[in-house]
PDB file of C-alpha atoms in Angstrom:
ATOM      1  CA  MET J   1     154.370  46.778 156.291  1.00 45.00           C
ATOM      2  CA  SER J   2     154.205  50.814 156.741  1.00 47.00           C
ATOM      3  CA  ASN J   3     155.165  51.281 153.149  1.00 49.00           C
ATOM      4  CA  LEU J   4     152.113  49.074 152.021  1.00 46.00           C
ATOM      5  CA  ASN J   5     149.548  50.757 153.819  1.00 49.00           C
ATOM      6  CA  LEU J   6     150.397  54.462 152.352  1.00 47.00           C
ATOM      7  CA  LYS J   7     150.356  52.666 149.179  1.00 48.00           C
ATOM      8  CA  VAL J   8     146.675  51.005 149.676  1.00 48.00           C
ATOM      9  CA  ASP J   9     145.486  54.248 151.255  1.00 53.00           C
ATOM     10  CA  ALA J  10     146.235  56.519 148.260  1.00 50.00           C
ATOM     11  CA  ALA J  11     144.678  54.303 145.975  1.00 50.00           C
ATOM     12  CA  THR J  12     141.352  54.069 147.963  1.00 55.00           C
ATOM     13  CA  SER J  13     141.239  58.194 148.005  1.00 58.00           C
ATOM     14  CA  THR J  14     141.729  58.483 144.501  1.00 61.00           C
ATOM     15  CA  SER J  15     139.504  55.813 143.372  1.00 62.00           C
ATOM     16  CA  ARG J  16     136.646  57.883 145.350  1.00 64.00           C
ATOM     17  CA  ASP J  17     137.135  60.782 143.894  1.00 66.00           C
ATOM     18  CA  ARG J  18     136.692  59.579 140.255  1.00 67.00           C
ATOM     19  CA  ASP J  19     133.385  58.101 141.459  1.00 64.00           C
ATOM     20  CA  GLY J  20     132.376  61.427 143.165  1.00 64.00           C
ATOM     21  CA  LYS J  21     133.289  63.199 139.747  1.00 64.00           C
ATOM     22  CA  ASP J  22     131.107  60.632 137.902  1.00 61.00           C
ATOM     23  CA  ALA J  23     128.110  60.416 139.897  1.00 59.00           C
ATOM     24  CA  ILE J  24     128.324  64.086 139.655  1.00 59.00           C
ATOM     25  CA  ARG J  25     128.055  63.747 135.541  1.00 59.00           C
ATOM     26  CA  THR J  26     125.433  61.456 135.013  1.00 60.00           C
ATOM     27  CA  ARG J  27     123.001  62.941 137.818  1.00 64.00           C
ATOM     28  CA  THR J  28     119.693  64.121 135.884  1.00 68.00           C
ATOM     29  CA  ASN J  29     116.236  66.314 136.795  1.00 82.00           C
ATOM     30  CA  PRO J  30     113.400  64.150 137.307  1.00 86.00           C
ATOM     31  CA  ILE J  31     111.043  66.573 136.604  1.00 91.00           C
ATOM     32  CA  ILE J  32     112.424  66.778 132.764  1.00 90.00           C
ATOM     33  CA  ASN J  33     112.417  62.790 132.715  1.00 90.00           C
ATOM     34  CA  PHE J  34     108.905  63.102 133.802  1.00 92.00           C
ATOM     35  CA  GLN J  35     107.711  65.547 130.973  1.00 92.00           C
ATOM     36  CA  LEU J  36     109.731  63.390 128.795  1.00 93.00           C
ATOM     37  CA  GLY J  37     107.627  60.590 129.422  1.00 92.00           C
ATOM     38  CA  LEU J  38     104.766  62.304 129.314  1.00 94.00           C
ATOM     39  CA  ILE J  39     105.171  63.697 125.732  1.00 96.00           C
ATOM     40  CA  ALA J  40     106.014  60.129 124.513  1.00 94.00           C
ATOM     41  CA  ALA J  41     103.121  58.601 126.009  1.00 95.00           C
ATOM     42  CA  LEU J  42     100.695  61.357 124.503  1.00 95.00           C
ATOM     43  CA  LEU J  43     102.388  60.881 121.123  1.00 94.00           C
ATOM     44  CA  CYS J  44     102.053  56.972 121.146  1.00 94.00           C
ATOM     45  CA  ALA J  45      98.192  57.484 122.281  1.00 93.00           C
ATOM     46  CA  TYR J  46      97.529  59.956 119.388  1.00 93.00           C
ATOM     47  CA  LEU J  47      99.062  57.461 117.008  1.00 92.00           C
ATOM     48  CA  VAL J  48      97.406  54.563 117.830  1.00 91.00           C
ATOM     49  CA  VAL J  49      93.915  56.324 118.020  1.00 91.00           C
ATOM     50  CA  GLU J  50      94.668  57.847 114.088  1.00 88.00           C
ATOM     51  CA  LEU J  51      95.828  54.302 113.489  1.00 89.00           C
ATOM     52  CA  SER J  52      92.360  52.312 114.787  1.00 87.00           C
ATOM     53  CA  SER J  53      90.188  54.611 113.489  1.00 83.00           C
ATOM     54  CA  PRO J  54      88.686  53.603 110.261  1.00 78.00           C
ATOM     55  CA  ILE J  55      88.345  56.250 106.821  1.00 74.00           C
ATOM     56  CA  ARG J  56      84.803  57.095 105.970  1.00 72.00           C
ATOM     57  CA  GLU J  57      84.301  57.726 102.104  1.00 68.00           C
ATOM     58  CA  SER J  58      81.713  60.936 101.577  1.00 61.00           C
ATOM     59  CA  LYS J  59      78.632  59.823 100.256  1.00 64.00           C
ATOM     60  CA  TYR J  60      77.672  63.549  99.210  1.00 59.00           C
ATOM     61  CA  ARG J  61      77.311  63.897  95.406  1.00 63.00           C
ATOM     62  CA  PRO J  62      76.498  67.599  94.122  1.00 57.00           C
ATOM     63  CA  SER J  63      72.905  68.008  92.547  1.00 56.00           C
ATOM     64  CA  GLN J  64      72.401  68.728  88.555  1.00 55.00           C
ATOM     65  CA  ALA J  65      69.990  71.686  88.543  1.00 48.00           C
ATOM     66  CA  SER J  66      68.033  71.984  85.357  1.00 49.00           C
ATOM     67  CA  ILE J  67      66.368  75.176  84.231  1.00 51.00           C
ATOM     68  CA  ILE J  68      63.602  74.402  81.606  1.00 51.00           C
ATOM     69  CA  PRO J  69      61.824  77.635  80.551  1.00 49.00           C
ATOM     70  CA  GLU J  70      58.178  77.956  81.182  1.00 53.00           C
ATOM     71  CA  PRO J  71      56.402  78.353  77.442  1.00 52.00           C
ATOM     72  CA  ASP J  72      54.219  80.922  78.801  1.00 53.00           C
ATOM     73  CA  ALA J  73      57.479  83.004  80.205  1.00 50.00           C
ATOM     74  CA  LEU J  74      58.324  83.930  77.107  1.00 52.00           C
ATOM     75  CA  GLY J  75      55.374  85.461  75.104  1.00 55.00           C
ATOM     76  CA  GLU J  76      54.485  85.415  71.931  1.00 60.00           C
ATOM     77  CA  PHE J  77      56.091  86.656  68.914  1.00 55.00           C
ATOM     78  CA  GLU J  78      55.094  88.663  66.013  1.00 63.00           C
ATOM     79  CA  MET J  79      56.826  88.479  62.868  1.00 63.00           C
ATOM     80  CA  ILE J  80      56.907  92.110  61.592  1.00 65.00           C
ATOM     81  CA  PRO J  81      58.067  92.884  57.786  1.00 64.00           C
ATOM     82  CA  ASN J  82      61.319  94.935  56.958  1.00 65.00           C
ATOM     83  CA  GLU J  83      60.170  97.921  55.322  1.00 67.00           C
ATOM     84  CA  PRO J  84      61.665 100.928  54.652  1.00 66.00           C
ATOM     85  CA  PRO J  85      61.269 103.772  57.136  1.00 64.00           C
ATOM     86  CA  LYS J  86      58.654 106.772  55.985  1.00 69.00           C
ATOM     87  CA  GLN J  87      60.570 110.201  55.203  1.00 71.00           C
ATOM     88  CA  LYS J  88      58.914 113.088  57.083  1.00 70.00           C
ATOM     89  CA  VAL J  89      57.593 116.002  54.921  1.00 68.00           C
ATOM     90  CA  VAL J  90      59.587 119.086  56.748  1.00 69.00           C
ATOM     91  CA  ALA J  91      57.755 121.918  55.989  1.00 68.00           C
ATOM     92  CA  LYS J  92      60.287 124.839  55.230  1.00 68.00           C
ATOM     93  CA  VAL J  93      59.399 128.109  57.115  1.00 65.00           C
ATOM     94  CA  THR J  94      60.580 131.528  55.253  1.00 66.00           C
ATOM     95  CA  LYS J  95      61.787 134.064  57.924  1.00 64.00           C
ATOM     96  CA  LYS J  96      61.046 137.509  57.071  1.00 62.00           C
ATOM     97  CA  PRO J  97      64.253 139.709  56.929  1.00 58.00           C
ATOM     98  CA  THR J  98      64.690 141.831  60.189  1.00 59.00           C
ATOM     99  CA  VAL J  99      65.344 145.285  59.938  1.00 52.00           C
ATOM    100  CA  GLU J 100      67.983 146.288  62.073  1.00 54.00           C
ATOM    101  CA  LYS J 101      67.414 149.899  63.529  1.00 50.00           C
ATOM    102  CA  PRO J 102      70.410 152.602  63.289  1.00 45.00           C
ATOM    103  CA  VAL J 103      71.994 152.341  66.617  1.00 42.00           C
ATOM    104  CA  THR J 104      73.744 155.236  67.885  1.00 40.00           C
ATOM    105  CA  LYS J 105      77.198 155.138  69.525  1.00 42.00           C
ATOM    106  CA  GLU J 106      77.961 156.828  72.374  1.00 39.00           C
ATOM    107  CA  ALA J 107      81.093 158.227  73.139  1.00 39.00           C
ATOM    108  CA  PRO J 108      83.688 155.803  75.503  1.00 37.00           C
ATOM    109  CA  PRO J 109      83.688 157.387  78.799  1.00 35.00           C
ATOM    110  CA  GLU J 110      86.625 159.298  79.712  1.00 38.00           C
ATOM    111  CA  VAL J 111      88.676 158.380  82.455  1.00 32.00           C
ATOM    112  CA  VAL J 112      89.953 160.409  85.241  1.00 35.00           C
ATOM    113  CA  PRO J 113      93.514 159.701  86.821  1.00 36.00           C
ATOM    114  CA  ASP J 114      92.842 159.024  90.513  1.00 37.00           C
ATOM    115  CA  ASP J 115      94.721 162.104  91.581  1.00 38.00           C
ATOM    116  CA  GLU J 116      91.529 164.054  90.853  1.00 37.00           C
ATOM    117  CA  PRO J 117      88.485 162.509  91.865  1.00 36.00           C
ATOM    118  CA  VAL J 118      85.347 163.392  90.014  1.00 35.00           C
ATOM    119  CA  ILE J 119      82.625 165.261  91.623  1.00 35.00           C
ATOM    120  CA  ASP J 120      79.200 165.147  90.153  1.00 38.00           C
ATOM    121  CA  GLU J 121      77.644 168.657  89.713  1.00 36.00           C
ATOM    122  CA  PRO J 122      73.777 169.372  89.524  1.00 34.00           C
ATOM    123  CA  THR J 123      72.424 169.938  85.872  1.00 34.00           C
ATOM    124  CA  SER J 124      69.381 171.704  85.366  1.00 33.00           C
ATOM    125  CA  SER J 125      66.898 170.299  83.159  1.00 33.00           C
ATOM    126  CA  GLU J 126      66.141 173.091  81.105  1.00 35.00           C
ATOM    127  CA  PRO J 127      68.338 173.290  77.916  1.00 36.00           C
ATOM    128  CA  THR J 128      71.062 176.337  78.374  1.00 35.00           C
ATOM    129  CA  PRO J 129      70.987 178.744  75.277  1.00 36.00           C
ATOM    130  CA  GLU J 130      74.240 179.009  73.208  1.00 41.00           C
ATOM    131  CA  PRO J 131      76.161 182.112  73.853  1.00 37.00           C
ATOM    132  CA  LYS J 132      76.574 184.260  70.486  1.00 41.00           C
ATOM    133  CA  ASN J 133      80.297 184.579  69.421  1.00 43.00           C
ATOM    134  CA  ASP J 134      80.551 188.480  68.693  1.00 42.00           C
ATOM    135  CA  THR J 135      84.115 188.760  69.186  1.00 41.00           C
ATOM    136  CA  PRO J 136      86.227 189.277  66.045  1.00 39.00           C
ATOM    137  CA  THR J 137      87.781 185.967  64.811  1.00 43.00           C
ATOM    138  CA  GLU J 138      91.554 186.094  65.357  1.00 43.00           C
ATOM    139  CA  SER J 139      94.404 184.358  63.203  1.00 41.00           C
ATOM    140  CA  PRO J 140      96.294 181.476  64.442  1.00 42.00           C
ATOM    141  CA  GLY J 141      99.317 183.568  64.758  1.00 43.00           C
ATOM    142  CA  GLU J 142      98.034 185.891  66.945  1.00 43.00           C
ATOM    143  CA  SER J 143      95.801 183.357  69.176  1.00 40.00           C
ATOM    144  CA  ASP J 144      99.066 181.730  69.868  1.00 42.00           C
ATOM    145  CA  ASN J 145     101.249 184.412  71.144  1.00 43.00           C
ATOM    146  CA  LYS J 146      98.298 185.507  73.731  1.00 42.00           C
ATOM    147  CA  GLN J 147      98.159 183.915  77.148  1.00 47.00           C
ATOM    148  CA  PRO J 148      95.577 182.290  78.461  1.00 47.00           C
ATOM    149  CA  THR J 149      92.660 184.924  79.878  1.00 44.00           C
ATOM    150  CA  SER J 150      90.277 182.582  81.308  1.00 56.00           C
ATOM    151  CA  ASN J 151      90.305 182.308  85.062  1.00 67.00           C
ATOM    152  CA  ALA J 152      88.470 179.424  85.731  1.00 82.00           C
ATOM    153  CA  ALA J 153      90.439 177.150  87.594  1.00 84.00           C
ATOM    154  CA  ARG J 154      91.555 173.796  86.023  1.00 88.00           C
ATOM    155  CA  PRO J 155      91.511 170.232  87.365  1.00 89.00           C
ATOM    156  CA  MET J 156      95.001 169.051  87.823  1.00 84.00           C
ATOM    157  CA  VAL J 157      95.149 166.642  85.199  1.00 86.00           C
ATOM    158  CA  ALA J 158      94.940 169.497  82.653  1.00 86.00           C
ATOM    159  CA  VAL J 159      98.049 171.490  84.222  1.00 88.00           C
ATOM    160  CA  SER J 160     101.167 171.102  82.238  1.00 87.00           C
ATOM    161  CA  GLU J 161     103.129 172.119  85.831  1.00 89.00           C
ATOM    162  CA  VAL J 162     101.174 171.044  88.957  1.00 90.00           C
ATOM    163  CA  PRO J 163     101.417 172.984  92.527  1.00 92.00           C
ATOM    164  CA  LEU J 164     104.209 172.739  94.184  1.00 92.00           C
ATOM    165  CA  TYR J 165     104.488 171.513  97.949  1.00 93.00           C
ATOM    166  CA  PRO J 166     106.946 173.098 100.411  1.00 92.00           C
ATOM    167  CA  GLY J 167     109.655 170.520 100.271  1.00 91.00           C
ATOM    168  CA  CYS J 168     109.053 169.314  97.000  1.00 92.00           C
ATOM    169  CA  SER J 169     111.810 169.142  94.705  1.00 88.00           C
ATOM    170  CA  SER J 170     111.456 171.290  91.544  1.00 87.00           C
ATOM    171  CA  ARG J 171     113.432 169.056  89.809  1.00 89.00           C
ATOM    172  CA  LEU J 172     110.888 166.427  89.970  1.00 89.00           C
ATOM    173  CA  ASP J 173     108.372 165.344  86.934  1.00 90.00           C
ATOM    174  CA  ARG J 174     104.789 165.629  86.653  1.00 88.00           C
ATOM    175  CA  ASN J 175     103.930 162.435  87.934  1.00 90.00           C
ATOM    176  CA  ASP J 176     106.537 162.990  91.224  1.00 91.00           C
ATOM    177  CA  ARG J 177     105.219 166.380  91.822  1.00 91.00           C
ATOM    178  CA  ILE J 178     101.671 165.021  92.112  1.00 91.00           C
ATOM    179  CA  ASP J 179     102.730 162.351  94.113  1.00 92.00           C
ATOM    180  CA  CYS J 180     104.868 164.275  96.459  1.00 94.00           C
ATOM    181  CA  LEU J 181     101.977 167.032  97.020  1.00 92.00           C
ATOM    182  CA  ASN J 182      99.271 163.958  97.928  1.00 93.00           C
ATOM    183  CA  LYS J 183     101.780 162.867 100.592  1.00 93.00           C
ATOM    184  CA  LYS J 184     102.517 166.229 101.848  1.00 92.00           C
ATOM    185  CA  MET J 185      98.921 166.761 101.697  1.00 92.00           C
ATOM    186  CA  ALA J 186      98.070 163.977 103.817  1.00 92.00           C
ATOM    187  CA  ARG J 187     101.275 163.976 106.203  1.00 93.00           C
ATOM    188  CA  TYR J 188      99.751 167.510 107.201  1.00 93.00           C
ATOM    189  CA  ILE J 189      96.446 166.328 107.974  1.00 92.00           C
ATOM    190  CA  GLN J 190      97.563 163.272 110.211  1.00 91.00           C
ATOM    191  CA  LYS J 191      99.694 165.437 112.452  1.00 91.00           C
ATOM    192  CA  ARG J 192      96.905 168.642 113.183  1.00 91.00           C
ATOM    193  CA  PHE J 193      93.501 167.182 112.665  1.00 90.00           C
ATOM    194  CA  ASP J 194      91.362 166.955 116.030  1.00 87.00           C
ATOM    195  CA  THR J 195      89.631 163.572 115.466  1.00 85.00           C
ATOM    196  CA  GLY J 196      88.636 163.852 119.185  1.00 84.00           C
ATOM    197  CA  LEU J 197      85.770 165.829 117.855  1.00 85.00           C
ATOM    198  CA  ALA J 198      84.305 162.729 116.366  1.00 80.00           C
ATOM    199  CA  GLN J 199      83.668 160.921 119.681  1.00 74.00           C
ATOM    200  CA  GLY J 200      80.329 160.992 120.128  1.00 67.00           C
ATOM    201  CA  ALA J 201      79.411 158.692 117.140  1.00 63.00           C
ATOM    202  CA  SER J 202      78.087 155.405 118.784  1.00 60.00           C
ATOM    203  CA  GLY J 203      79.900 152.241 117.850  1.00 60.00           C
ATOM    204  CA  ASP J 204      82.921 151.670 115.233  1.00 67.00           C
ATOM    205  CA  GLN J 205      82.139 153.751 112.892  1.00 79.00           C
ATOM    206  CA  THR J 206      84.542 155.576 109.910  1.00 85.00           C
ATOM    207  CA  ILE J 207      84.517 159.092 109.128  1.00 87.00           C
ATOM    208  CA  ASN J 208      84.722 160.147 105.596  1.00 90.00           C
ATOM    209  CA  ILE J 209      85.334 164.102 104.801  1.00 92.00           C
ATOM    210  CA  THR J 210      85.621 165.831 101.446  1.00 93.00           C
ATOM    211  CA  VAL J 211      87.123 168.671 100.964  1.00 94.00           C
ATOM    212  CA  LEU J 212      87.313 170.463  97.318  1.00 94.00           C
ATOM    213  CA  PHE J 213      89.576 173.689  97.278  1.00 94.00           C
ATOM    214  CA  THR J 214      91.346 175.980  94.768  1.00 94.00           C
ATOM    215  CA  ILE J 215      94.789 176.684  94.601  1.00 94.00           C
ATOM    216  CA  GLY J 216      95.127 180.421  93.597  1.00 93.00           C
ATOM    217  CA  VAL J 217      97.983 181.697  91.489  1.00 93.00           C
ATOM    218  CA  ASP J 218      99.060 182.954  94.813  1.00 93.00           C
ATOM    219  CA  GLY J 219      99.912 179.252  96.151  1.00 92.00           C
ATOM    220  CA  LEU J 220      97.065 180.205  98.874  1.00 94.00           C
ATOM    221  CA  PRO J 221      94.007 177.809  99.282  1.00 94.00           C
ATOM    222  CA  LYS J 222      90.468 179.605  98.482  1.00 93.00           C
ATOM    223  CA  ASP J 223      87.001 178.555  97.320  1.00 92.00           C
ATOM    224  CA  LEU J 224      86.747 175.549  99.601  1.00 93.00           C
ATOM    225  CA  GLN J 225      84.236 173.273  99.991  1.00 94.00           C
ATOM    226  CA  ILE J 226      83.512 171.075 102.261  1.00 93.00           C
ATOM    227  CA  LYS J 227      81.149 167.987 103.014  1.00 92.00           C
ATOM    228  CA  ALA J 228      81.216 166.275 106.925  1.00 91.00           C
ATOM    229  CA  PRO J 229      79.025 164.391 108.895  1.00 89.00           C
ATOM    230  CA  SER J 230      79.096 167.261 111.721  1.00 88.00           C
ATOM    231  CA  LYS J 231      79.418 171.066 111.590  1.00 90.00           C
ATOM    232  CA  LYS J 232      82.496 170.746 113.703  1.00 90.00           C
ATOM    233  CA  LEU J 233      84.234 168.470 111.453  1.00 91.00           C
ATOM    234  CA  GLU J 234      83.328 171.028 109.086  1.00 92.00           C
ATOM    235  CA  ALA J 235      85.003 173.310 110.829  1.00 92.00           C
ATOM    236  CA  GLU J 236      88.044 171.686 111.720  1.00 92.00           C
ATOM    237  CA  ALA J 237      89.094 170.769 108.235  1.00 92.00           C
ATOM    238  CA  ARG J 238      88.071 174.489 107.184  1.00 93.00           C
ATOM    239  CA  LYS J 239      90.283 175.748 109.650  1.00 93.00           C
ATOM    240  CA  LEU J 240      93.266 173.151 108.475  1.00 93.00           C
ATOM    241  CA  ILE J 241      92.978 174.302 105.001  1.00 93.00           C
ATOM    242  CA  GLU J 242      92.945 177.991 105.219  1.00 93.00           C
ATOM    243  CA  GLN J 243      96.048 177.739 107.634  1.00 93.00           C
ATOM    244  CA  LEU J 244      98.160 175.437 104.718  1.00 93.00           C
ATOM    245  CA  PRO J 245     101.418 177.173 103.556  1.00 93.00           C
ATOM    246  CA  GLN J 246     102.357 179.121 100.785  1.00 93.00           C
ATOM    247  CA  MET J 247     102.652 176.648  97.548  1.00 93.00           C
ATOM    248  CA  VAL J 248     104.103 177.650  94.004  1.00 93.00           C
ATOM    249  CA  PRO J 249     100.925 178.434  91.651  1.00 92.00           C
ATOM    250  CA  GLY J 250     100.247 175.618  89.082  1.00 91.00           C
ATOM    251  CA  LYS J 251     101.083 176.783  85.681  1.00 90.00           C
ATOM    252  CA  LEU J 252      99.677 176.505  81.430  1.00 89.00           C
ATOM    253  CA  ASP J 253     102.260 177.194  79.389  1.00 88.00           C
ATOM    254  CA  GLY J 254     104.156 178.840  81.953  1.00 88.00           C
ATOM    255  CA  VAL J 255     101.519 181.303  83.100  1.00 91.00           C
ATOM    256  CA  PRO J 256     100.064 180.610  86.446  1.00 93.00           C
ATOM    257  CA  ILE J 257      96.535 179.718  86.825  1.00 92.00           C
ATOM    258  CA  ASP J 258      93.876 178.450  89.726  1.00 93.00           C
ATOM    259  CA  VAL J 259      93.779 174.584  90.187  1.00 93.00           C
ATOM    260  CA  ARG J 260      91.064 172.699  91.418  1.00 94.00           C
ATOM    261  CA  TYR J 261      92.172 170.203  94.236  1.00 93.00           C
ATOM    262  CA  VAL J 262      90.521 166.960  96.061  1.00 92.00           C
ATOM    263  CA  LEU J 263      91.428 166.108  99.460  1.00 91.00           C
ATOM    264  CA  PRO J 264      89.557 163.141 101.191  1.00 92.00           C
ATOM    265  CA  ILE J 265      89.566 162.804 105.055  1.00 90.00           C
ATOM    266  CA  LYS J 266      88.956 159.639 106.520  1.00 88.00           C
ATOM    267  CA  PHE J 267      89.602 157.821 109.555  1.00 84.00           C
ATOM    268  CA  GLN J 268      87.552 155.662 112.007  1.00 82.00           C
ATOM    269  CA  ILE J 269      86.216 155.533 115.247  1.00 78.00           C
ATOM    270  CA  ARG J 270      86.693 152.874 117.666  1.00 73.00           C
TER     271      ARG J 270
END
């Protein structure tokens, strides 16, 4: 009997477990069921309304407008016969021959390099008398053997050998000598010129000083001509030019001559 009871209890326990698992699997959410039912009801109601409502045919027909032109708006027409166009008679105008006046061609202006600025010298309105040539004429052979005797200063562009500043190599060509001379002069002025003498000027102002002098046959400066805004600046420029070191003079055909040189001095006061 005991064995029979054990078997019955084991069977009932296993069947209960299976029923519990099936109940868990078949359990559903009531909210989802409610939403599905609501959607189905709405669809059914929509279909019923659509099927029950009759289809109406539109009775609108587009109107056909006819445009009839008014007789007064067209105006009156006039028939013009085709006639050939009349040719206009153009009077011929005879031009008088113009007499051209002879044009005197002037010589083109001479271009002076930047190394030697041009200074306008005052010219007198009275005609200058031509000098009489009382000296006897010489043959070309005799004039070639003689050296130039004129003591007038020559511009930098007219000399064959440019004055040589101390520190410049004598092996330089003509253009390099001019470049070296200009650089040495500019460096000399920049180191020694007292710009404080122009502090009296009001506001920002650019000071321009022009110095014209001659490098003599002895290599020293002479014949100074200075243009400056004040006497103090003129005296300062004169002092510096007079203290220039001795240079190798310029030469023309191997003969030392006086050479003119223009030195612009420019600085700004703030």
